[in-house]
């Protein structure tokens, strides 16, 4: 389940990140210098004010659209009405063609990804003592603290509409500082289990495969392994 | 004198009554008929999962074998429904597991299905047979493994355009060696490669396998060996059709295709290379359904294929077919019933190199007497073309025209497309589904309201002048069941004046229109049997009543307000702080 992170904030900057988790849209806005990168520009939901000719149409002549420039097809969310599977297929095909043609496509100012539903950010999270695993969208988070908060909310408080989790945890989990009963660990692309928090966030999100909230008592062996692997890397 | 029919007799009679419409009538006759009917109903269809509670359904129909559910509104397909809106399968699976142990078929569309759901299905229904998930999301290949390993009598596993977290192709290996009952397998929407040897073994021990839809990762070479193991297939979805094969492999593949005497439906064909098109010639005469909508071949190659498909009833293709290709379809495919033409441009925009216009559809309407269902994406259209199409094909039941640039007029006369759509609704008296596009004024909707008496589903985007449009539709279209509107200047008046109509419909979706917050509140107060959901990212407490809302989704329900609404869905019940409407009622 996606956590309803940062929802409801009345920032006028908020864009509705359709097709991606809502939190992801805001996270991308916060602290991101330019508009490019993995997120790029996502289509904004057009409201009545984007159609000045439409909004004031009631009294005006219906035949003229002179005052307004209608949105171009490519800038409108969900238009033309093609399902996301087909959109992805077309986008992939065009990317392949561009590659073959040797052209470097400038992705940054094109809102062409608006309809692509990206699933890469979701990873599984399991917690010791809880039978049911959850999923979290890494792309919706900008830091370890962020992620820890989400996980705490997820397992500590449960969201409406999701499978009810046990309410047995009465104190905050404090996953990152090693002071609580639980620690946060992750499995990386090589299949090794590591403690979360030692590598820069960006590096972490590219190498993490899944997360586990583990009992501190069980995690002792991990710390040693982690140090070992660090030493290995340094050599 | 007791005239009551003994329930055993009634049960026997009802065993011949399949249609749920008839069964619904039966259940209204009297209490004992209601009881007998509910205990014997085997298939239940809930077309809006929030219209009724899972517990109520499970309690009423304890013997049901099959459940079909639909969750999110249709516009979710185009990313207009934010993530987290709802449509969770879990409560349904939980309720059915508790009360309906005979359930062996589950068909879900546009719902959120998690791995936990799949695990629960696998654990709860002893004889589970059929799982069909269409446009669902929320699960991973781990969940599929759970189904594969536990459902020892599985017959159908179909994933149609689902968004699946793909953790690899191992899931397929979990089908036990003892599973021999498979009839249909569709994993075309997955990305990862499955182990070919496991797939081959599965296919060879499934003598009843009739439908196999592979994913893109299955190579052409692998296809050959699979076809040799399953020449009895009736439906085939190939994998990628673009690997380079040597001459021997090609002739072996050709041979394999020619052995497939039962094949009626062909799909997949991703990136098919023109030189491989002839491999398909041998199966063409038998085909009734052909999906070339992912086949990026040009018109001449498409034509070669289609001239051989004289029995084709359903054709999905890209606009690469051009007008010329559609002319060939018109002369070769006389049995055609359904045509869908999709755009080939990467952004769904017109590729100016593609020579497909309104003429292509006109040709098909002239040549194919049984044509009843059309979905047509194109760059331009004319009123004259629609008039001709309507005259040729008054038997149309589904007409979905998507002129891709919003507000495009008739490209010859520069007039709105009102007259064209008028012809369609006037002539096609059995039209049930209509999607309009292009430049349209209120007139078009007046025509639709006047003539569209059998219309059940209507989709509108970027159209119209004012509220009158919505009024024409809601007051005129007697059979209207689903109405979905985006980016139109429809507002409060029509909605409030026709509020009662909304209870006769399944649902209404309006996004980026001019519906005010106050109107939503008022509607919600007036109509307790409707759920009026305002889906808006900005908080509403501080909004004035006159401010427009981003989206509304209104549906009739027996279940009352739902309990799983996320923060961005507002209703007066969930958010009493947003208060009473101060709008004056006209």
mmCIF file of N, CA, C and O in Angstrom, chain B residues 97-182:
data_model
loop_
_atom_site.group_PDB
_atom_site.id
_atom_site.type_symbol
_atom_site.label_atom_id
_atom_site.label_comp_id
_atom_site.label_asym_id
_atom_site.label_seq_id
_atom_site.Cartn_x
_atom_site.Cartn_y
_atom_site.Cartn_z
ATOM 1 N N UNK B 97 -14.381 -16.048 1.392
ATOM 2 C CA UNK B 97 -13.696 -17.171 2.038
ATOM 3 C C UNK B 97 -14.470 -17.638 3.261
ATOM 4 O O UNK B 97 -14.536 -18.831 3.554
ATOM 5 N N UNK B 98 -15.075 -16.667 3.954
ATOM 6 C CA UNK B 98 -15.807 -17.018 5.172
ATOM 7 C C UNK B 98 -17.135 -17.690 4.881
ATOM 8 O O UNK B 98 -17.556 -18.602 5.596
ATOM 9 N N UNK B 99 -17.843 -17.233 3.813
ATOM 10 C CA UNK B 99 -19.217 -17.698 3.639
ATOM 11 C C UNK B 99 -19.464 -18.537 2.388
ATOM 12 O O UNK B 99 -20.500 -19.192 2.294
ATOM 13 N N UNK B 100 -18.583 -18.459 1.402
ATOM 14 C CA UNK B 100 -18.878 -19.127 0.126
ATOM 15 C C UNK B 100 -17.763 -20.077 -0.266
ATOM 16 O O UNK B 100 -16.985 -19.792 -1.184
ATOM 17 N N UNK B 101 -17.687 -21.188 0.405
ATOM 18 C CA UNK B 101 -16.579 -22.116 0.168
ATOM 19 C C UNK B 101 -16.577 -22.741 -1.215
ATOM 20 O O UNK B 101 -15.548 -23.243 -1.655
ATOM 21 N N UNK B 102 -17.747 -22.698 -1.887
ATOM 22 C CA UNK B 102 -17.785 -23.316 -3.220
ATOM 23 C C UNK B 102 -17.207 -22.437 -4.306
ATOM 24 O O UNK B 102 -17.152 -22.841 -5.463
ATOM 25 N N UNK B 103 -16.786 -21.245 -3.942
ATOM 26 C CA UNK B 103 -16.300 -20.325 -4.975
ATOM 27 C C UNK B 103 -15.127 -20.943 -5.715
ATOM 28 O O UNK B 103 -14.148 -21.362 -5.113
ATOM 29 N N UNK B 104 -15.237 -21.000 -7.024
ATOM 30 C CA UNK B 104 -14.085 -21.510 -7.770
ATOM 31 C C UNK B 104 -13.671 -20.609 -8.935
ATOM 32 O O UNK B 104 -12.744 -20.910 -9.677
ATOM 33 N N UNK B 105 -14.376 -19.488 -9.069
ATOM 34 C CA UNK B 105 -14.058 -18.570 -10.170
ATOM 35 C C UNK B 105 -14.082 -17.141 -9.679
ATOM 36 O O UNK B 105 -15.054 -16.729 -9.042
ATOM 37 N N UNK B 106 -13.032 -16.409 -9.982
ATOM 38 C CA UNK B 106 -13.002 -15.005 -9.578
ATOM 39 C C UNK B 106 -12.540 -14.188 -10.769
ATOM 40 O O UNK B 106 -11.490 -14.452 -11.350
ATOM 41 N N UNK B 107 -13.365 -13.219 -11.158
ATOM 42 C CA UNK B 107 -13.007 -12.349 -12.271
ATOM 43 C C UNK B 107 -13.046 -10.917 -11.767
ATOM 44 O O UNK B 107 -14.084 -10.429 -11.360
ATOM 45 N N UNK B 108 -11.888 -10.276 -11.784
ATOM 46 C CA UNK B 108 -11.792 -8.926 -11.230
ATOM 47 C C UNK B 108 -11.307 -7.956 -12.289
ATOM 48 O O UNK B 108 -10.399 -8.283 -13.063
ATOM 49 N N UNK B 109 -11.909 -6.793 -12.294
ATOM 50 C CA UNK B 109 -11.486 -5.787 -13.270
ATOM 51 C C UNK B 109 -11.236 -4.454 -12.564
ATOM 52 O O UNK B 109 -12.065 -3.991 -11.787
ATOM 53 N N UNK B 110 -10.086 -3.861 -12.855
ATOM 54 C CA UNK B 110 -9.704 -2.574 -12.267
ATOM 55 C C UNK B 110 -9.781 -2.586 -10.746
ATOM 56 O O UNK B 110 -10.352 -1.689 -10.121
ATOM 57 N N UNK B 111 -9.187 -3.615 -10.176
ATOM 58 C CA UNK B 111 -9.168 -3.661 -8.720
ATOM 59 C C UNK B 111 -7.747 -3.774 -8.207
ATOM 60 O O UNK B 111 -6.836 -4.141 -8.944
ATOM 61 N N UNK B 112 -7.583 -3.426 -6.934
ATOM 62 C CA UNK B 112 -6.283 -3.552 -6.300
ATOM 63 C C UNK B 112 -6.230 -4.917 -5.642
ATOM 64 O O UNK B 112 -6.979 -5.215 -4.722
ATOM 65 N N UNK B 113 -5.354 -5.746 -6.170
ATOM 66 C CA UNK B 113 -5.220 -7.122 -5.694
ATOM 67 C C UNK B 113 -3.803 -7.274 -5.151
ATOM 68 O O UNK B 113 -2.852 -7.000 -5.865
ATOM 69 N N UNK B 114 -3.669 -7.659 -3.911
ATOM 70 C CA UNK B 114 -2.324 -7.800 -3.353
ATOM 71 C C UNK B 114 -1.908 -9.262 -3.319
ATOM 72 O O UNK B 114 -2.722 -10.155 -3.534
ATOM 73 N N UNK B 115 -0.649 -9.479 -3.030
ATOM 74 C CA UNK B 115 -0.171 -10.858 -2.889
ATOM 75 C C UNK B 115 -0.935 -11.562 -1.773
ATOM 76 O O UNK B 115 -1.212 -12.765 -1.867
ATOM 77 N N UNK B 116 -1.271 -10.797 -0.744
ATOM 78 C CA UNK B 116 -2.024 -11.397 0.356
ATOM 79 C C UNK B 116 -3.381 -11.896 -0.135
ATOM 80 O O UNK B 116 -3.867 -12.935 0.290
ATOM 81 N N UNK B 117 -3.983 -11.140 -1.029
ATOM 82 C CA UNK B 117 -5.256 -11.588 -1.625
ATOM 83 C C UNK B 117 -5.063 -12.919 -2.337
ATOM 84 O O UNK B 117 -5.864 -13.850 -2.179
ATOM 85 N N UNK B 118 -4.020 -13.009 -3.130
ATOM 86 C CA UNK B 118 -3.800 -14.218 -3.905
ATOM 87 C C UNK B 118 -3.499 -15.397 -2.989
ATOM 88 O O UNK B 118 -3.960 -16.518 -3.217
ATOM 89 N N UNK B 119 -2.722 -15.116 -1.942
ATOM 90 C CA UNK B 119 -2.432 -16.186 -0.985
ATOM 91 C C UNK B 119 -3.716 -16.650 -0.310
ATOM 92 O O UNK B 119 -3.915 -17.846 -0.083
ATOM 93 N N UNK B 120 -4.582 -15.697 0.006
ATOM 94 C CA UNK B 120 -5.848 -16.043 0.663
ATOM 95 C C UNK B 120 -6.723 -16.889 -0.252
ATOM 96 O O UNK B 120 -7.361 -17.841 0.182
ATOM 97 N N UNK B 121 -6.764 -16.529 -1.511
ATOM 98 C CA UNK B 121 -7.536 -17.326 -2.476
ATOM 99 C C UNK B 121 -7.007 -18.754 -2.512
ATOM 100 O O UNK B 121 -7.758 -19.724 -2.418
ATOM 101 N N UNK B 122 -5.700 -18.845 -2.613
ATOM 102 C CA UNK B 122 -5.084 -20.165 -2.712
ATOM 103 C C UNK B 122 -5.384 -21.006 -1.478
ATOM 104 O O UNK B 122 -5.572 -22.219 -1.571
ATOM 105 N N UNK B 123 -5.447 -20.351 -0.327
ATOM 106 C CA UNK B 123 -5.640 -21.094 0.916
ATOM 107 C C UNK B 123 -7.095 -21.394 1.224
ATOM 108 O O UNK B 123 -7.398 -22.325 1.976
ATOM 109 N N UNK B 124 -8.032 -20.608 0.673
ATOM 110 C CA UNK B 124 -9.422 -20.696 1.140
ATOM 111 C C UNK B 124 -10.360 -21.516 0.272
ATOM 112 O O UNK B 124 -11.350 -22.037 0.776
ATOM 113 N N UNK B 125 -10.067 -21.610 -1.023
ATOM 114 C CA UNK B 125 -11.052 -22.256 -1.901
ATOM 115 C C UNK B 125 -10.465 -23.540 -2.432
ATOM 116 O O UNK B 125 -9.572 -23.546 -3.275
ATOM 117 N N UNK B 126 -11.024 -24.631 -1.942
ATOM 118 C CA UNK B 126 -10.398 -25.930 -2.172
ATOM 119 C C UNK B 126 -10.276 -26.295 -3.630
ATOM 120 O O UNK B 126 -9.332 -26.933 -4.052
ATOM 121 N N UNK B 127 -11.277 -25.922 -4.387
ATOM 122 C CA UNK B 127 -11.287 -26.403 -5.757
ATOM 123 C C UNK B 127 -11.167 -25.254 -6.748
ATOM 124 O O UNK B 127 -11.803 -25.259 -7.789
ATOM 125 N N UNK B 128 -10.343 -24.280 -6.409
ATOM 126 C CA UNK B 128 -10.317 -23.055 -7.200
ATOM 127 C C UNK B 128 -9.904 -23.330 -8.640
ATOM 128 O O UNK B 128 -8.924 -24.036 -8.894
ATOM 129 N N UNK B 129 -10.665 -22.756 -9.568
ATOM 130 C CA UNK B 129 -10.427 -23.107 -10.960
ATOM 131 C C UNK B 129 -10.037 -21.954 -11.868
ATOM 132 O O UNK B 129 -9.256 -22.120 -12.801
ATOM 133 N N UNK B 130 -10.677 -20.783 -11.656
ATOM 134 C CA UNK B 130 -10.527 -19.725 -12.650
ATOM 135 C C UNK B 130 -10.175 -18.404 -11.993
ATOM 136 O O UNK B 130 -10.890 -17.924 -11.116
ATOM 137 N N UNK B 131 -9.053 -17.821 -12.412
ATOM 138 C CA UNK B 131 -8.702 -16.482 -11.939
ATOM 139 C C UNK B 131 -8.407 -15.616 -13.153
ATOM 140 O O UNK B 131 -7.460 -15.886 -13.896
ATOM 141 N N UNK B 132 -9.243 -14.605 -13.370
ATOM 142 C CA UNK B 132 -9.046 -13.691 -14.487
ATOM 143 C C UNK B 132 -8.943 -12.290 -13.921
ATOM 144 O O UNK B 132 -9.877 -11.794 -13.312
ATOM 145 N N UNK B 133 -7.783 -11.680 -14.088
ATOM 146 C CA UNK B 133 -7.570 -10.325 -13.580
ATOM 147 C C UNK B 133 -7.351 -9.394 -14.754
ATOM 148 O O UNK B 133 -6.419 -9.595 -15.534
ATOM 149 N N UNK B 134 -8.200 -8.400 -14.884
ATOM 150 C CA UNK B 134 -8.101 -7.459 -15.988
ATOM 151 C C UNK B 134 -7.801 -6.076 -15.428
ATOM 152 O O UNK B 134 -8.517 -5.595 -14.556
ATOM 153 N N UNK B 135 -6.738 -5.453 -15.935
ATOM 154 C CA UNK B 135 -6.370 -4.105 -15.490
ATOM 155 C C UNK B 135 -6.293 -4.002 -13.980
ATOM 156 O O UNK B 135 -6.689 -2.989 -13.403
ATOM 157 N N UNK B 136 -5.786 -5.029 -13.349
ATOM 158 C CA UNK B 136 -5.611 -4.990 -11.892
ATOM 159 C C UNK B 136 -4.171 -4.632 -11.564
ATOM 160 O O UNK B 136 -3.308 -4.632 -12.439
ATOM 161 N N UNK B 137 -3.918 -4.339 -10.304
ATOM 162 C CA UNK B 137 -2.576 -3.968 -9.898
ATOM 163 C C UNK B 137 -2.434 -4.258 -8.411
ATOM 164 O O UNK B 137 -3.410 -4.530 -7.736
ATOM 165 N N UNK B 138 -1.170 -4.191 -7.950
ATOM 166 C CA UNK B 138 -0.950 -4.327 -6.512
ATOM 167 C C UNK B 138 -0.331 -5.640 -6.102
ATOM 168 O O UNK B 138 0.000 -5.831 -4.937
ATOM 169 N N UNK B 139 -0.168 -6.541 -7.053
ATOM 170 C CA UNK B 139 0.412 -7.834 -6.691
ATOM 171 C C UNK B 139 1.732 -8.050 -7.431
ATOM 172 O O UNK B 139 2.079 -7.315 -8.352
ATOM 173 N N UNK B 140 2.452 -9.053 -6.957
ATOM 174 C CA UNK B 140 3.721 -9.369 -7.594
ATOM 175 C C UNK B 140 3.678 -10.802 -8.094
ATOM 176 O O UNK B 140 2.716 -11.532 -7.855
ATOM 177 N N UNK B 141 4.735 -11.210 -8.734
ATOM 178 C CA UNK B 141 4.812 -12.579 -9.240
ATOM 179 C C UNK B 141 4.845 -13.585 -8.088
ATOM 180 O O UNK B 141 4.542 -14.761 -8.290
ATOM 181 N N UNK B 142 5.168 -13.125 -6.885
ATOM 182 C CA UNK B 142 5.095 -14.013 -5.714
ATOM 183 C C UNK B 142 3.662 -14.490 -5.497
ATOM 184 O O UNK B 142 3.416 -15.643 -5.152
ATOM 185 N N UNK B 143 2.729 -13.585 -5.681
ATOM 186 C CA UNK B 143 1.328 -13.955 -5.516
ATOM 187 C C UNK B 143 0.907 -15.003 -6.536
ATOM 188 O O UNK B 143 0.142 -15.922 -6.236
ATOM 189 N N UNK B 144 1.433 -14.878 -7.744
ATOM 190 C CA UNK B 144 1.109 -15.862 -8.779
ATOM 191 C C UNK B 144 1.651 -17.228 -8.395
ATOM 192 O O UNK B 144 1.017 -18.260 -8.635
ATOM 193 N N UNK B 145 2.828 -17.211 -7.800
ATOM 194 C CA UNK B 145 3.413 -18.478 -7.363
ATOM 195 C C UNK B 145 2.512 -19.156 -6.340
ATOM 196 O O UNK B 145 2.319 -20.376 -6.374
ATOM 197 N N UNK B 146 1.941 -18.340 -5.456
ATOM 198 C CA UNK B 146 1.056 -18.904 -4.429
ATOM 199 C C UNK B 146 -0.136 -19.596 -5.076
ATOM 200 O O UNK B 146 -0.556 -20.680 -4.658
ATOM 201 N N UNK B 147 -0.698 -18.986 -6.106
ATOM 202 C CA UNK B 147 -1.826 -19.588 -6.820
ATOM 203 C C UNK B 147 -1.371 -20.873 -7.512
ATOM 204 O O UNK B 147 -2.014 -21.920 -7.423
ATOM 205 N N UNK B 148 -0.245 -20.755 -8.184
ATOM 206 C CA UNK B 148 0.247 -21.895 -8.960
ATOM 207 C C UNK B 148 0.477 -23.113 -8.085
ATOM 208 O O UNK B 148 0.102 -24.236 -8.443
ATOM 209 N N UNK B 149 1.060 -22.891 -6.946
ATOM 210 C CA UNK B 149 1.449 -24.033 -6.127
ATOM 211 C C UNK B 149 0.267 -24.699 -5.447
ATOM 212 O O UNK B 149 0.249 -25.916 -5.250
ATOM 213 N N UNK B 150 -0.751 -23.912 -5.125
ATOM 214 C CA UNK B 150 -1.820 -24.449 -4.276
ATOM 215 C C UNK B 150 -3.064 -24.906 -5.015
ATOM 216 O O UNK B 150 -3.794 -25.770 -4.522
ATOM 217 N N UNK B 151 -3.338 -24.324 -6.170
ATOM 218 C CA UNK B 151 -4.611 -24.640 -6.821
ATOM 219 C C UNK B 151 -4.438 -25.821 -7.747
ATOM 220 O O UNK B 151 -4.111 -25.666 -8.927
ATOM 221 N N UNK B 152 -4.658 -26.984 -7.206
ATOM 222 C CA UNK B 152 -4.304 -28.194 -7.948
ATOM 223 C C UNK B 152 -5.270 -28.524 -9.075
ATOM 224 O O UNK B 152 -4.996 -29.403 -9.890
ATOM 225 N N UNK B 153 -6.408 -27.832 -9.130
ATOM 226 C CA UNK B 153 -7.329 -28.061 -10.246
ATOM 227 C C UNK B 153 -7.499 -26.813 -11.090
ATOM 228 O O UNK B 153 -8.519 -26.626 -11.739
ATOM 229 N N UNK B 154 -6.476 -25.979 -11.086
ATOM 230 C CA UNK B 154 -6.584 -24.703 -11.785
ATOM 231 C C UNK B 154 -6.850 -24.913 -13.256
ATOM 232 O O UNK B 154 -6.208 -25.740 -13.918
ATOM 233 N N UNK B 155 -7.833 -24.175 -13.754
ATOM 234 C CA UNK B 155 -8.129 -24.275 -15.182
ATOM 235 C C UNK B 155 -7.694 -23.028 -15.950
ATOM 236 O O UNK B 155 -7.185 -23.108 -17.047
ATOM 237 N N UNK B 156 -7.985 -21.860 -15.352
ATOM 238 C CA UNK B 156 -7.674 -20.630 -16.080
ATOM 239 C C UNK B 156 -6.926 -19.645 -15.199
ATOM 240 O O UNK B 156 -7.366 -19.356 -14.088
ATOM 241 N N UNK B 157 -5.816 -19.154 -15.727
ATOM 242 C CA UNK B 157 -5.105 -18.067 -15.059
ATOM 243 C C UNK B 157 -4.805 -17.027 -16.126
ATOM 244 O O UNK B 157 -3.982 -17.262 -17.014
ATOM 245 N N UNK B 158 -5.518 -15.913 -16.059
ATOM 246 C CA UNK B 158 -5.357 -14.903 -17.096
ATOM 247 C C UNK B 158 -5.088 -13.541 -16.485
ATOM 248 O O UNK B 158 -5.854 -13.076 -15.650
ATOM 249 N N UNK B 159 -3.983 -12.937 -16.927
ATOM 250 C CA UNK B 159 -3.635 -11.600 -16.476
ATOM 251 C C UNK B 159 -3.703 -10.690 -17.681
ATOM 252 O O UNK B 159 -2.845 -10.745 -18.555
ATOM 253 N N UNK B 160 -4.756 -9.888 -17.727
ATOM 254 C CA UNK B 160 -4.939 -9.058 -18.909
ATOM 255 C C UNK B 160 -4.584 -7.629 -18.570
ATOM 256 O O UNK B 160 -5.271 -6.985 -17.789
ATOM 257 N N UNK B 161 -3.488 -7.169 -19.143
ATOM 258 C CA UNK B 161 -3.075 -5.774 -18.959
ATOM 259 C C UNK B 161 -3.006 -5.371 -17.493
ATOM 260 O O UNK B 161 -3.432 -4.289 -17.107
ATOM 261 N N UNK B 162 -2.463 -6.256 -16.677
ATOM 262 C CA UNK B 162 -2.294 -5.925 -15.261
ATOM 263 C C UNK B 162 -0.951 -5.257 -15.049
ATOM 264 O O UNK B 162 -0.044 -5.397 -15.864
ATOM 265 N N UNK B 163 -0.861 -4.544 -13.943
ATOM 266 C CA UNK B 163 0.426 -3.978 -13.578
ATOM 267 C C UNK B 163 0.950 -4.817 -12.434
ATOM 268 O O UNK B 163 0.452 -4.759 -11.311
ATOM 269 N N UNK B 164 1.967 -5.608 -12.743
ATOM 270 C CA UNK B 164 2.453 -6.610 -11.802
ATOM 271 C C UNK B 164 3.877 -6.275 -11.422
ATOM 272 O O UNK B 164 4.701 -5.960 -12.284
ATOM 273 N N UNK B 165 4.161 -6.377 -10.144
ATOM 274 C CA UNK B 165 5.541 -6.193 -9.723
ATOM 275 C C UNK B 165 6.286 -7.468 -10.098
ATOM 276 O O UNK B 165 6.048 -8.532 -9.535
ATOM 277 N N UNK B 166 7.146 -7.329 -11.066
ATOM 278 C CA UNK B 166 7.751 -8.519 -11.638
ATOM 279 C C UNK B 166 9.062 -8.838 -10.935
ATOM 280 O O UNK B 166 10.051 -8.147 -11.118
ATOM 281 N N UNK B 167 9.026 -9.882 -10.120
ATOM 282 C CA UNK B 167 10.231 -10.260 -9.376
ATOM 283 C C UNK B 167 10.967 -11.392 -10.052
ATOM 284 O O UNK B 167 11.839 -12.018 -9.464
ATOM 285 N N UNK B 168 10.597 -11.700 -11.283
ATOM 286 C CA UNK B 168 11.285 -12.753 -11.995
ATOM 287 C C UNK B 168 10.317 -13.779 -12.526
ATOM 288 O O UNK B 168 9.123 -13.722 -12.272
ATOM 289 N N UNK B 169 10.866 -14.719 -13.287
ATOM 290 C CA UNK B 169 10.003 -15.683 -13.955
ATOM 291 C C UNK B 169 9.802 -16.980 -13.204
ATOM 292 O O UNK B 169 9.211 -17.917 -13.732
ATOM 293 N N UNK B 170 10.265 -17.042 -11.936
ATOM 294 C CA UNK B 170 10.174 -18.315 -11.201
ATOM 295 C C UNK B 170 8.761 -18.785 -10.953
ATOM 296 O O UNK B 170 8.519 -19.965 -10.789
ATOM 297 N N UNK B 171 7.842 -17.866 -10.887
ATOM 298 C CA UNK B 171 6.477 -18.216 -10.484
ATOM 299 C C UNK B 171 5.943 -19.380 -11.313
ATOM 300 O O UNK B 171 5.219 -20.243 -10.809
ATOM 301 N N UNK B 172 6.300 -19.414 -12.569
ATOM 302 C CA UNK B 172 5.763 -20.458 -13.443
ATOM 303 C C UNK B 172 6.230 -21.842 -13.002
ATOM 304 O O UNK B 172 5.531 -22.838 -13.185
ATOM 305 N N UNK B 173 7.403 -21.876 -12.413
ATOM 306 C CA UNK B 173 7.950 -23.166 -11.997
ATOM 307 C C UNK B 173 7.203 -23.766 -10.812
ATOM 308 O O UNK B 173 7.437 -24.916 -10.467
ATOM 309 N N UNK B 174 6.321 -22.974 -10.206
ATOM 310 C CA UNK B 174 5.601 -23.486 -9.044
ATOM 311 C C UNK B 174 4.395 -24.337 -9.398
ATOM 312 O O UNK B 174 3.797 -24.954 -8.520
ATOM 313 N N UNK B 175 4.013 -24.380 -10.650
ATOM 314 C CA UNK B 175 2.921 -25.283 -11.028
ATOM 315 C C UNK B 175 3.409 -26.716 -10.810
ATOM 316 O O UNK B 175 4.396 -27.140 -11.420
ATOM 317 N N UNK B 176 2.717 -27.487 -9.968
ATOM 318 C CA UNK B 176 3.215 -28.826 -9.685
ATOM 319 C C UNK B 176 3.085 -29.762 -10.879
ATOM 320 O O UNK B 176 2.257 -29.533 -11.761
ATOM 321 N N UNK B 177 3.857 -30.806 -10.874
ATOM 322 C CA UNK B 177 3.821 -31.786 -11.955
ATOM 323 C C UNK B 177 2.458 -32.460 -12.043
ATOM 324 O O UNK B 177 2.072 -32.962 -13.090
ATOM 325 N N UNK B 178 1.721 -32.430 -10.927
ATOM 326 C CA UNK B 178 0.416 -33.087 -10.903
ATOM 327 C C UNK B 178 -0.683 -32.239 -11.532
ATOM 328 O O UNK B 178 -1.798 -32.697 -11.712
ATOM 329 N N UNK B 179 -0.354 -30.996 -11.868
ATOM 330 C CA UNK B 179 -1.386 -30.136 -12.450
ATOM 331 C C UNK B 179 -1.516 -30.424 -13.933
ATOM 332 O O UNK B 179 -0.602 -30.137 -14.706
ATOM 333 N N UNK B 180 -2.667 -30.979 -14.308
ATOM 334 C CA UNK B 180 -2.863 -31.315 -15.721
ATOM 335 C C UNK B 180 -4.153 -30.715 -16.255
ATOM 336 O O UNK B 180 -4.590 -31.043 -17.362
ATOM 337 N N UNK B 181 -4.772 -29.851 -15.474
ATOM 338 C CA UNK B 181 -6.112 -29.383 -15.829
ATOM 339 C C UNK B 181 -6.143 -28.055 -16.574
ATOM 340 O O UNK B 181 -7.205 -27.556 -16.912
ATOM 341 N N UNK B 182 -4.977 -27.488 -16.844
ATOM 342 C CA UNK B 182 -4.946 -26.139 -17.405
ATOM 343 C C UNK B 182 -5.632 -26.038 -18.764
ATOM 344 O O UNK B 182 -5.374 -26.828 -19.671
#
